[in-house]
PDB file of N, CA, C and O in Angstrom:
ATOM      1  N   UNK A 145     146.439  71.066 133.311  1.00 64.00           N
ATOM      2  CA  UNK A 145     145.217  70.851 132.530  1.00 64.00           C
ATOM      3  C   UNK A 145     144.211  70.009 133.322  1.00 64.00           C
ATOM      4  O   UNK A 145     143.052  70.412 133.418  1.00 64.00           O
ATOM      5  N   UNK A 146     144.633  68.742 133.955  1.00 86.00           N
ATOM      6  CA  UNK A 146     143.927  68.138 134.622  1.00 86.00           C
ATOM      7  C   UNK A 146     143.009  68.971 135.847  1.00 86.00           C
ATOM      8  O   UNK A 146     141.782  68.890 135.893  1.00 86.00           O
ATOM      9  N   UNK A 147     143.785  69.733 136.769  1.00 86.00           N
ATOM     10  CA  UNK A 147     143.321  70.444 138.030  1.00 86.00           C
ATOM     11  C   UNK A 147     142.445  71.388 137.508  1.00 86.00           C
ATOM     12  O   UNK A 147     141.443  71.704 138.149  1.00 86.00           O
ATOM     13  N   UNK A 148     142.720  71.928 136.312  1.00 88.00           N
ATOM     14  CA  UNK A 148     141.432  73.072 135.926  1.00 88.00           C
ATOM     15  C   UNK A 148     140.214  72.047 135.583  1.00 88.00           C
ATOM     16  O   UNK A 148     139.175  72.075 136.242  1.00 88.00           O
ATOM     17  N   UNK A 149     140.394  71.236 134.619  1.00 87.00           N
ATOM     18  CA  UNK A 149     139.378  70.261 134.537  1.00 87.00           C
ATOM     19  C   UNK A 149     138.201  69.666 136.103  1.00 87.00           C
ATOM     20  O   UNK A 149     136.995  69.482 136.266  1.00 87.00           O
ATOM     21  N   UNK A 150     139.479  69.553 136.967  1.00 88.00           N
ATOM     22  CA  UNK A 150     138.858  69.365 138.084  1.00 88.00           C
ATOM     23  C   UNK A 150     138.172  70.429 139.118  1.00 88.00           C
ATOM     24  O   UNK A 150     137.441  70.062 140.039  1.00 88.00           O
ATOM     25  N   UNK A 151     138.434  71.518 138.903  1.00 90.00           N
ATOM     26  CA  UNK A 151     138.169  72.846 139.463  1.00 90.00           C
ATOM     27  C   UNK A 151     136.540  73.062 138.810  1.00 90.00           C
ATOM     28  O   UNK A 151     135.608  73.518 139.472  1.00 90.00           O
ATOM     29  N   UNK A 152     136.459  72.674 137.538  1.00 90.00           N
ATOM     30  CA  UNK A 152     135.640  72.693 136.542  1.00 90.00           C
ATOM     31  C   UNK A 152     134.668  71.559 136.991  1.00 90.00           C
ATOM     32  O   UNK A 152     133.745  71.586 136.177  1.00 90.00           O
ATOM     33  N   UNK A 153     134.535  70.967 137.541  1.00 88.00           N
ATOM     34  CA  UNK A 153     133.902  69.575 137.571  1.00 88.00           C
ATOM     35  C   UNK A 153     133.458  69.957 138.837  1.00 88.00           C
ATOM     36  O   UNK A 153     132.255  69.786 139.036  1.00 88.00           O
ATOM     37  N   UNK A 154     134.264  70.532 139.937  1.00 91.00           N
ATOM     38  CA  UNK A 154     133.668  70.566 141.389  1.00 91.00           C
ATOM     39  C   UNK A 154     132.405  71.872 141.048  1.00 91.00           C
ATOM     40  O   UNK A 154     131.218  71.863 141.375  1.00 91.00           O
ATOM     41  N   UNK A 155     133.063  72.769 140.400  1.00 91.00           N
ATOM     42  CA  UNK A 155     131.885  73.954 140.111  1.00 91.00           C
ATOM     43  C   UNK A 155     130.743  73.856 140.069  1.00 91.00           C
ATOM     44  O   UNK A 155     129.900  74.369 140.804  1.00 91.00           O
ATOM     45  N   UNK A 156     130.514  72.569 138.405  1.00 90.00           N
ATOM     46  CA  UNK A 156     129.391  72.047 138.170  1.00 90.00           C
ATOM     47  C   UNK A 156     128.557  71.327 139.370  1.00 90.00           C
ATOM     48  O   UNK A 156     127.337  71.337 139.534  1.00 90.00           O
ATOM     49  N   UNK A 157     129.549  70.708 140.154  1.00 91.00           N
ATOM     50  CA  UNK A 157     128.829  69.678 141.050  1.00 91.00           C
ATOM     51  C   UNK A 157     128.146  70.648 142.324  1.00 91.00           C
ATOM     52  O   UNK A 157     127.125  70.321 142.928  1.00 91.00           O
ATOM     53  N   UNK A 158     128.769  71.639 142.535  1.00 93.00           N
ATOM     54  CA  UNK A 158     128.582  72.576 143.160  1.00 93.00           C
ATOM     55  C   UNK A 158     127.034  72.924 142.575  1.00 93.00           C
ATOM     56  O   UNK A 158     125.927  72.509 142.917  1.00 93.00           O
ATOM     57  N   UNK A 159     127.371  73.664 141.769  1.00 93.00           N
ATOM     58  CA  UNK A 159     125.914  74.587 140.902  1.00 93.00           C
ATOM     59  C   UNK A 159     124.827  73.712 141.122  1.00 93.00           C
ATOM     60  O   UNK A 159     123.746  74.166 141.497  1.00 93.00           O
ATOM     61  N   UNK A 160     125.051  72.161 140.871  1.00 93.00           N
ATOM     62  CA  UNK A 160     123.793  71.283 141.019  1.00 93.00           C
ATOM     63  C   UNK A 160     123.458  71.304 142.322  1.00 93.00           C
ATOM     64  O   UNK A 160     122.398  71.745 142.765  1.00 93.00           O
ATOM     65  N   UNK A 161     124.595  70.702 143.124  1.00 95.00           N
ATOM     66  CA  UNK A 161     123.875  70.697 144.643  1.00 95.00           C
ATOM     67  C   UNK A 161     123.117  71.664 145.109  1.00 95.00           C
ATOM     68  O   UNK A 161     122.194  71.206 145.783  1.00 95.00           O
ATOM     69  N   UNK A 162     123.120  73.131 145.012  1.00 95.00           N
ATOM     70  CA  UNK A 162     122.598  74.096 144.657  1.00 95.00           C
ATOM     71  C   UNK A 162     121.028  73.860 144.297  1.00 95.00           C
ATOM     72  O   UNK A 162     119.972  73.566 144.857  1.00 95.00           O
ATOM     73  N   UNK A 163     121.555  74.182 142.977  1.00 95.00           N
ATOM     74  CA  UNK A 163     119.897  73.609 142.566  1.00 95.00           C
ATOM     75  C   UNK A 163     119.165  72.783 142.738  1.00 95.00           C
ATOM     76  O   UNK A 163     117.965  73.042 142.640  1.00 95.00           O
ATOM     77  N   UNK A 164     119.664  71.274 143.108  1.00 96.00           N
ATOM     78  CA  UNK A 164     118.610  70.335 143.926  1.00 96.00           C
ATOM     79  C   UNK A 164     118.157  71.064 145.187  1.00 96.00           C
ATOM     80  O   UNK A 164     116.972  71.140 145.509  1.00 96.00           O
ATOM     81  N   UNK A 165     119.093  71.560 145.838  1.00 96.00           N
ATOM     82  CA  UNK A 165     118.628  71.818 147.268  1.00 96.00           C
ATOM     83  C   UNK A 165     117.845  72.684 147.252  1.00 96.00           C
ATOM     84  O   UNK A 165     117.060  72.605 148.197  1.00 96.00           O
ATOM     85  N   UNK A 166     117.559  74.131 146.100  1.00 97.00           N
ATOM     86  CA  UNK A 166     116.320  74.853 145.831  1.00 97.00           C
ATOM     87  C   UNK A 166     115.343  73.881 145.585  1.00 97.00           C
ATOM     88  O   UNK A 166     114.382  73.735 146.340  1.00 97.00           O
ATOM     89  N   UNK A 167     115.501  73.285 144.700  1.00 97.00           N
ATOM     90  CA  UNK A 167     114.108  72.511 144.129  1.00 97.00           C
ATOM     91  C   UNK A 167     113.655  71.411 145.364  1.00 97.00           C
ATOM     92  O   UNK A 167     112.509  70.985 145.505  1.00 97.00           O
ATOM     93  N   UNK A 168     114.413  71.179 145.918  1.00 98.00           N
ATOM     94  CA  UNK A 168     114.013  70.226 147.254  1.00 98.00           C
ATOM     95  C   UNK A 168     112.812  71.244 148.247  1.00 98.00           C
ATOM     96  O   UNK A 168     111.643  71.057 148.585  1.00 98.00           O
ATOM     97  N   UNK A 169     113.731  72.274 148.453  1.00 98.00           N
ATOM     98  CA  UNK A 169     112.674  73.459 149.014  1.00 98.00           C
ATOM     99  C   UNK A 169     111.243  73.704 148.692  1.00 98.00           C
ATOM    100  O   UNK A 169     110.182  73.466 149.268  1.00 98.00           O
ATOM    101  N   UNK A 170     111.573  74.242 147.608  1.00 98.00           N
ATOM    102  CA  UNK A 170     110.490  74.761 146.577  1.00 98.00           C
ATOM    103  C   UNK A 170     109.526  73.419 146.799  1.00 98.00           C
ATOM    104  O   UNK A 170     108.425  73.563 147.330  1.00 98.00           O
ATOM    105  N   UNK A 171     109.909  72.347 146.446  1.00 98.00           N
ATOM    106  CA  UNK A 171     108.857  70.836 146.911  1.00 98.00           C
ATOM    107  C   UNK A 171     108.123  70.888 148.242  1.00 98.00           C
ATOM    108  O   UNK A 171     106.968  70.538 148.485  1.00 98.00           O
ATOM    109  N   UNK A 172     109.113  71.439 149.111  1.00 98.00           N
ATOM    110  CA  UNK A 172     108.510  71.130 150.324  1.00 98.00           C
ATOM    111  C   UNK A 172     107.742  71.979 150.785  1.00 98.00           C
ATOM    112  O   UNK A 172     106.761  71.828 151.513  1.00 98.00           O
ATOM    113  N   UNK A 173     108.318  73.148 150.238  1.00 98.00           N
ATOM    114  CA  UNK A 173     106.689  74.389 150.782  1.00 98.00           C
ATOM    115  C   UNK A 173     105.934  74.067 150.086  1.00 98.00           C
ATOM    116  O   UNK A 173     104.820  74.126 150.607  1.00 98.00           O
ATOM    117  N   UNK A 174     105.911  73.520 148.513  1.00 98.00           N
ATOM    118  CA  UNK A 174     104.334  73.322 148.280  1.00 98.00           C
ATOM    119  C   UNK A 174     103.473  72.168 149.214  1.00 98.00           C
ATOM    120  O   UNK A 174     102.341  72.263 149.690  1.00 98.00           O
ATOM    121  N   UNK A 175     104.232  71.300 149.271  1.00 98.00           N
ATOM    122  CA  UNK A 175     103.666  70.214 149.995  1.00 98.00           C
ATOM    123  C   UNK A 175     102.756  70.977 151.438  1.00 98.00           C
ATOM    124  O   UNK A 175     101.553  70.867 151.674  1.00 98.00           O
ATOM    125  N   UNK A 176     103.864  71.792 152.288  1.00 98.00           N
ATOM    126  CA  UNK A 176     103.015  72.148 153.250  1.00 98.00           C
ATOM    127  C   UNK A 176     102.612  73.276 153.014  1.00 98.00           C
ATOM    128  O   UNK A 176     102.810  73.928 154.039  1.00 98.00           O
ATOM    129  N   UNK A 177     101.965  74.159 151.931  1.00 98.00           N
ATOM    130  CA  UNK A 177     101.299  74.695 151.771  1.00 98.00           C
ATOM    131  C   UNK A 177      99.964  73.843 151.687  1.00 98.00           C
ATOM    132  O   UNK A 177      99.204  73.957 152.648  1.00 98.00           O
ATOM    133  N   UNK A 178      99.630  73.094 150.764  1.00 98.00           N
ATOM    134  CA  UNK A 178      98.888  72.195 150.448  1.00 98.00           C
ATOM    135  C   UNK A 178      98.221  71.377 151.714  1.00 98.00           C
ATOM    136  O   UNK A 178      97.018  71.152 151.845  1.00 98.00           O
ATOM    137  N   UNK A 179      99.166  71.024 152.523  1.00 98.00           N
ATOM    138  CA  UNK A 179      98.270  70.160 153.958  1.00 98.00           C
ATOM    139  C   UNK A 179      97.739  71.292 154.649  1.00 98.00           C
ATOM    140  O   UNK A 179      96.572  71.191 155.028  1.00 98.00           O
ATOM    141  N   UNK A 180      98.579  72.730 154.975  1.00 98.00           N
ATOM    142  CA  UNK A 180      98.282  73.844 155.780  1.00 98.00           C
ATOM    143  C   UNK A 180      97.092  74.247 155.520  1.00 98.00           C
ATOM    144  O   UNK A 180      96.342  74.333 156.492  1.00 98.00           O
ATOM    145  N   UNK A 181      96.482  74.658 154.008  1.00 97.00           N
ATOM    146  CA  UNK A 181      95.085  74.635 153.234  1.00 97.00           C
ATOM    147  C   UNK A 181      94.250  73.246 154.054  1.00 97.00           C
ATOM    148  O   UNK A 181      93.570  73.461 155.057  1.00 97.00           O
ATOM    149  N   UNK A 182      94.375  72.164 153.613  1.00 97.00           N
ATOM    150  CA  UNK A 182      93.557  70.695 154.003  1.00 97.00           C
ATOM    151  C   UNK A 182      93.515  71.143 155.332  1.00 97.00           C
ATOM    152  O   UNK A 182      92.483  71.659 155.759  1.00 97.00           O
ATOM    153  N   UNK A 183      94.200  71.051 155.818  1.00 97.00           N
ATOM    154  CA  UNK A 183      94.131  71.152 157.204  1.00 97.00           C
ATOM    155  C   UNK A 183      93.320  72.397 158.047  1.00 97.00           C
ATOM    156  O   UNK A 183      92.781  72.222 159.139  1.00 97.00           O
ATOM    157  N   UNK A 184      93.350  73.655 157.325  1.00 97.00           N
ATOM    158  CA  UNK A 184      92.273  74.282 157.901  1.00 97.00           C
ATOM    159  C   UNK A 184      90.699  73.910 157.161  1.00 97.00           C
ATOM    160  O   UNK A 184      89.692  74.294 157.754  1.00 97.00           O
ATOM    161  N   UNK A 185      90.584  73.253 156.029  1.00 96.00           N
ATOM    162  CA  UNK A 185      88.947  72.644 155.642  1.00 96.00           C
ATOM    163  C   UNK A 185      88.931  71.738 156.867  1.00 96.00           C
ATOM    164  O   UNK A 185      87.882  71.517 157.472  1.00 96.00           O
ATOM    165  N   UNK A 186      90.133  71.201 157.236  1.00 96.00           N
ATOM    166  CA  UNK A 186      89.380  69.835 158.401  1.00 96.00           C
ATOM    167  C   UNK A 186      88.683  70.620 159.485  1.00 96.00           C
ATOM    168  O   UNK A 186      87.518  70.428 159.834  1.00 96.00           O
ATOM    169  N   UNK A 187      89.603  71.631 160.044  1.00 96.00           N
ATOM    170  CA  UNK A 187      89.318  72.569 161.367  1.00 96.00           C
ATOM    171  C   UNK A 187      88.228  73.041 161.196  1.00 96.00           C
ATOM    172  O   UNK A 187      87.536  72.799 162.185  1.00 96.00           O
ATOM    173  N   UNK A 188      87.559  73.740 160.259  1.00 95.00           N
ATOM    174  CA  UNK A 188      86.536  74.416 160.044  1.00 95.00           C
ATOM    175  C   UNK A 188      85.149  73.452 159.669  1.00 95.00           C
ATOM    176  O   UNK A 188      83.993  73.875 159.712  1.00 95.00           O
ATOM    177  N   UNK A 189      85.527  72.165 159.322  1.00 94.00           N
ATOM    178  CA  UNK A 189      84.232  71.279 159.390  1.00 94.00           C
ATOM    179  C   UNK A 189      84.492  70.589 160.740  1.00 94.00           C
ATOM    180  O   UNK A 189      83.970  69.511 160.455  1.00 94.00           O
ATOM    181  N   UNK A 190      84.827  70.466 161.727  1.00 94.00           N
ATOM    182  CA  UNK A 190      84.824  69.647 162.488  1.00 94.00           C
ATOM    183  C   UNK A 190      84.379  70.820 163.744  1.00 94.00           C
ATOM    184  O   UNK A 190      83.430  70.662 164.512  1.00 94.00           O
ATOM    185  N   UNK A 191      85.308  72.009 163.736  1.00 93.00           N
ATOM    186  CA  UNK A 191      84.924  73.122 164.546  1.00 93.00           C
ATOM    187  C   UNK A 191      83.240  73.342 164.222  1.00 93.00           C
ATOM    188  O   UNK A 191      82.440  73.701 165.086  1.00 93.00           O
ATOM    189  N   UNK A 192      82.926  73.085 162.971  1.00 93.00           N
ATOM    190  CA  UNK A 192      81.044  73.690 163.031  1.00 93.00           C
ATOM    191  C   UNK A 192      80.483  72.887 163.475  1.00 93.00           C
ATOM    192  O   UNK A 192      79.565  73.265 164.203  1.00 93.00           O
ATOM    193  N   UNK A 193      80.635  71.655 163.354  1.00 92.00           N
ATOM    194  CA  UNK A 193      80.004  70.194 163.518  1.00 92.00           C
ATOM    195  C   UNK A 193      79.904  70.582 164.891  1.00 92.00           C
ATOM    196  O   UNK A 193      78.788  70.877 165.318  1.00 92.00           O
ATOM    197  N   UNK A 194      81.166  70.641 165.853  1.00 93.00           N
ATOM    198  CA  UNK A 194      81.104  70.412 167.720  1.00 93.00           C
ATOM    199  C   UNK A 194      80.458  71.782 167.572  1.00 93.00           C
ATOM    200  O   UNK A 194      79.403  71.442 168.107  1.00 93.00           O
ATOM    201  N   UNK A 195      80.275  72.936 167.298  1.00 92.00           N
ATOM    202  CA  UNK A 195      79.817  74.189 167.826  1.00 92.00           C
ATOM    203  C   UNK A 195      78.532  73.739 167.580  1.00 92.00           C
ATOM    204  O   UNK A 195      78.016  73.957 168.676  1.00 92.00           O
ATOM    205  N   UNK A 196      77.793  73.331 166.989  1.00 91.00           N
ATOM    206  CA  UNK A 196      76.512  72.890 166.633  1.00 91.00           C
ATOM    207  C   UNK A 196      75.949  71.797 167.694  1.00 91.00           C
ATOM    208  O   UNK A 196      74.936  71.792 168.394  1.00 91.00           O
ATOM    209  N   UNK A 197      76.973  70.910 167.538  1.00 91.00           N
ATOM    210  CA  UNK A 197      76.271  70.037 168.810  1.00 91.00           C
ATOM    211  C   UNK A 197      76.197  70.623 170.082  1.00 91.00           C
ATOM    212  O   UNK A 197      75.529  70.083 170.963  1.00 91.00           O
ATOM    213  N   UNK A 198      77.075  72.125 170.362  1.00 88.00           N
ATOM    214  CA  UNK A 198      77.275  72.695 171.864  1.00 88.00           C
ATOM    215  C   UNK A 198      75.649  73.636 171.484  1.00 88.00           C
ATOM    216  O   UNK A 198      74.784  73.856 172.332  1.00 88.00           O
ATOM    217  N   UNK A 199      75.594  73.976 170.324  1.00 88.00           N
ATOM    218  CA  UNK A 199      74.206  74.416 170.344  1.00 88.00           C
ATOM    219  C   UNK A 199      73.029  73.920 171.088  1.00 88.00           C
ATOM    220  O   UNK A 199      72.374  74.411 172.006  1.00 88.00           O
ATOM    221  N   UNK A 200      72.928  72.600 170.314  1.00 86.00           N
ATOM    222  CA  UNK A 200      71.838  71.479 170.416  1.00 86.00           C
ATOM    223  C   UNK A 200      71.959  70.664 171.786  1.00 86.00           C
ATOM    224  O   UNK A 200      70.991  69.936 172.004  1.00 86.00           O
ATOM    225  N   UNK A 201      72.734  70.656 172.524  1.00 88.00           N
ATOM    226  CA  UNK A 201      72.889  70.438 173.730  1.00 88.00           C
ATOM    227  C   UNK A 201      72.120  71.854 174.569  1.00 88.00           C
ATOM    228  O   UNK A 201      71.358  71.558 175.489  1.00 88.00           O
ATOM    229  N   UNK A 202      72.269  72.964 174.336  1.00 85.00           N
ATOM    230  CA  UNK A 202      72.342  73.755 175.424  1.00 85.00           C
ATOM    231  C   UNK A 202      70.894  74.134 175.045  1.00 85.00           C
ATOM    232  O   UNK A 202      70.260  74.260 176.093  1.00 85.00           O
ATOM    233  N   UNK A 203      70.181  74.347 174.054  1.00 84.00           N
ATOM    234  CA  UNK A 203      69.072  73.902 173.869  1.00 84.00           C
ATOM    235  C   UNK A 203      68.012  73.197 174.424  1.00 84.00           C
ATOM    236  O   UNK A 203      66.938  73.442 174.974  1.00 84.00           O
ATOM    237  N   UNK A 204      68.764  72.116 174.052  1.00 84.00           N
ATOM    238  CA  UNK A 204      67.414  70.791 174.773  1.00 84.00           C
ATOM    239  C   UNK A 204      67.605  70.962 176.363  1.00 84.00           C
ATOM    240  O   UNK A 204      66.597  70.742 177.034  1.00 84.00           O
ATOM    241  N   UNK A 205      69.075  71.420 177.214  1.00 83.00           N
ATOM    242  CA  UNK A 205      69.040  71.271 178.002  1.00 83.00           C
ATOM    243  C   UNK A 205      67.779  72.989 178.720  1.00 83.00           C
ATOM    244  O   UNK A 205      66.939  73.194 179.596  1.00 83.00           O
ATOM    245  N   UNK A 206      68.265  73.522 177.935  1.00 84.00           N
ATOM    246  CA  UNK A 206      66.803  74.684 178.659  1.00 84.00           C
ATOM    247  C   UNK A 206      65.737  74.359 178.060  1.00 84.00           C
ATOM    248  O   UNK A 206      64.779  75.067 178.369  1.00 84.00           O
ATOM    249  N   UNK A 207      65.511  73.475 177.241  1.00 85.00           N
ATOM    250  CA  UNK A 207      64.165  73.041 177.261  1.00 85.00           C
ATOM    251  C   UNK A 207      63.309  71.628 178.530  1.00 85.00           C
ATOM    252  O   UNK A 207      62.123  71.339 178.690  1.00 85.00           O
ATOM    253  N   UNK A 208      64.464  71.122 179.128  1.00 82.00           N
ATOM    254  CA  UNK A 208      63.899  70.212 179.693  1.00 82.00           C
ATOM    255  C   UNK A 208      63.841  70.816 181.133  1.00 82.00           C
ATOM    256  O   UNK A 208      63.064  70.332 181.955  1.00 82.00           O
ATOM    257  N   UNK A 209      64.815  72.077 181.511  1.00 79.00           N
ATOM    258  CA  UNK A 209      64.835  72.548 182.822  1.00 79.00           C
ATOM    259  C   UNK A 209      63.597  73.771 182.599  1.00 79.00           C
ATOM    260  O   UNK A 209      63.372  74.558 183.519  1.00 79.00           O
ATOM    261  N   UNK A 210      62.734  73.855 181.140  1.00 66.00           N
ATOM    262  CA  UNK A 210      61.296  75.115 181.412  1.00 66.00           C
ATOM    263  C   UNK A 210      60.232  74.602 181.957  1.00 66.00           C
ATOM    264  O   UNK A 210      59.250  75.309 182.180  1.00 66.00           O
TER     265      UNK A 210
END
């Protein structure tokens, strides 16, 4: 009676570890879903910002060599 009890008990403990370790997952792709998103708004404002200044550089510079 005892060993089934215990057979019974590892199962459960089993099934959970299980399921934490999904839900641990499931946490962590959202997380880096979430920075992967942030992280391309950073790229894309910082990428226009320098492409703009490579503008405005190359600009003034054929304006001062006309």
């Amino acid at each position: 009676f005892k060993q089934q009890n215990l057979q019974i008990l590892i199962i459960f403990y089993e099934f959970r570890l299980c399921t934490d370790l999904t839900t641990l997952i499931q946490e962590r792709a959202e997380i880096e879903k979430a920075y992967s998103k942030s992280l391309k708004q950073w790229s894309k404002k910082w990428g226009d910002l320098i492409e703009k200044g490579r503008n405005f550089i190359k600009k003034r510079l054929s304006c001062m060599r006309a």
